[in-house]
């Protein structure tokens, strides 16, 4: 396993297991620099969203990196507001324009919207069939959302991107996705901005043993679990450090000790508790 390692999605498309996420990166210099540093560090998978309002800077950074577009896997997401207002196609075109590309590698429904998932999925399926999106998927879907979607779908989602990290290990949801051929992907893989995950005593002990940081141990745990992961940082040294994951291995006992850190349902304020949301 290395930074170039990919996972084959259910349609044969390969996605780099480690990507770079830009949630909460400010549009402009902050996002631009972060993406340039990430590409320099060797990441070839960038994850953004229309709701993050930084697609333009992501597009600028990719274009000005000089790296061939085909070598970079780009994910963006269809936001709730565009689903509610029936603007899915226009939103897709706008994302392409801001990202300065004529196709997406992966397009996700950002959040399930009651009564609108089947309609949005049909639109994504049509764009997928036209070749303008290489793979389509969902985000923040719980088991029931997925099951309902799959019943009427012609294309099974390639990915379900959910909050996933050692304090919210999502074992049941990930297993459900895998059973259906849907690749689980982690957002807030380091526990998110302002989170306490990286101070966890168990992670610290394991990190010390391997001469690694708690962030590196966390990302390694995700990769060893077969989870696609997209850490965010605006600091160059952290962006680089978060790729240094391939010269150590967590034992089965360490993997279990980390999985056992699960605190679901999550403490409020940290992230996503599906039970609290009426889908
Ligand atoms: P920053 O952008 O200031 O580096 P997630 O990917 O789970 O959303 O987590 C991102 C959070 O973790 C951000 O607050 C980011 O802050 C921080 N972070 C990213 N990489 C590291 C690292 N290697 N060590 C410590 N904190 C990190």
mmCIF file of C-alpha atoms and ligand atoms in Angstrom, residues 23-24 165 187-194 198 213-216 230-235 237-239 241-242, ligand 1:
data_model
loop_
_atom_site.group_PDB
_atom_site.id
_atom_site.type_symbol
_atom_site.label_atom_id
_atom_site.label_comp_id
_atom_site.label_asym_id
_atom_site.label_seq_id
_atom_site.Cartn_x
_atom_site.Cartn_y
_atom_site.Cartn_z
ATOM 1 C CA UNK A 23 -14.239 21.117 3.949
ATOM 2 C CA UNK A 24 -13.869 24.393 5.901
ATOM 3 C CA UNK A 165 -13.272 7.989 12.541
ATOM 4 C CA UNK A 187 -15.378 12.500 6.186
ATOM 5 C CA UNK A 188 -13.868 14.172 9.255
ATOM 6 C CA UNK A 189 -11.462 11.226 9.308
ATOM 7 C CA UNK A 190 -9.378 12.979 11.984
ATOM 8 C CA UNK A 191 -12.398 13.784 14.108
ATOM 9 C CA UNK A 192 -13.031 17.162 12.505
ATOM 10 C CA UNK A 193 -12.046 20.715 13.322
ATOM 11 C CA UNK A 194 -12.128 21.339 17.065
ATOM 12 C CA UNK A 198 -6.272 13.284 18.222
ATOM 13 C CA UNK A 213 1.421 10.875 15.281
ATOM 14 C CA UNK A 214 -2.133 10.144 16.402
ATOM 15 C CA UNK A 215 -3.296 11.579 13.048
ATOM 16 C CA UNK A 216 -1.143 9.081 11.155
ATOM 17 C CA UNK A 230 -9.899 12.450 2.897
ATOM 18 C CA UNK A 231 -8.093 14.337 5.696
ATOM 19 C CA UNK A 232 -8.121 18.130 5.598
ATOM 20 C CA UNK A 233 -5.402 20.523 6.661
ATOM 21 C CA UNK A 234 -4.417 24.041 5.739
ATOM 22 C CA UNK A 235 -0.852 23.498 7.015
ATOM 23 C CA UNK A 237 3.677 20.208 7.039
ATOM 24 C CA UNK A 238 0.501 18.403 8.143
ATOM 25 C CA UNK A 239 -0.627 17.899 4.538
ATOM 26 C CA UNK A 241 2.707 14.259 7.252
ATOM 27 C CA UNK A 242 -0.764 12.895 6.524
HETATM 28 P P1 LIG B 1 -5.564 22.366 10.247
HETATM 29 O O1 LIG B 1 -6.320 22.581 8.974
HETATM 30 O O2 LIG B 1 -5.374 23.611 11.040
HETATM 31 O O3 LIG B 1 -4.282 21.579 10.039
HETATM 32 P P2 LIG B 1 -10.790 16.303 9.461
HETATM 33 O O4 LIG B 1 -9.968 15.917 8.283
HETATM 34 O O5 LIG B 1 -11.203 15.191 10.348
HETATM 35 O O6 LIG B 1 -11.897 17.254 9.130
HETATM 36 O O7 LIG B 1 -9.831 17.074 10.463
HETATM 37 C C1 LIG B 1 -9.245 18.185 10.136
HETATM 38 C C2 LIG B 1 -8.768 18.841 11.407
HETATM 39 O O8 LIG B 1 -7.588 18.206 11.896
HETATM 40 C C3 LIG B 1 -8.450 20.230 11.093
HETATM 41 O O9 LIG B 1 -8.788 21.023 12.206
HETATM 42 C C4 LIG B 1 -6.948 20.218 10.860
HETATM 43 O O10 LIG B 1 -6.445 21.469 11.212
HETATM 44 C C5 LIG B 1 -6.496 19.113 11.792
HETATM 45 N N1 LIG B 1 -5.358 18.321 11.292
HETATM 46 C C6 LIG B 1 -5.136 17.862 10.061
HETATM 47 N N2 LIG B 1 -4.007 17.134 10.001
HETATM 48 C C7 LIG B 1 -3.500 17.134 11.240
HETATM 49 C C8 LIG B 1 -2.326 16.575 11.833
HETATM 50 N N3 LIG B 1 -1.493 15.838 11.108
HETATM 51 N N4 LIG B 1 -2.124 16.794 13.153
HETATM 52 C C9 LIG B 1 -2.977 17.536 13.881
HETATM 53 N N5 LIG B 1 -4.088 18.090 13.382
HETATM 54 C C10 LIG B 1 -4.355 17.896 12.076
#
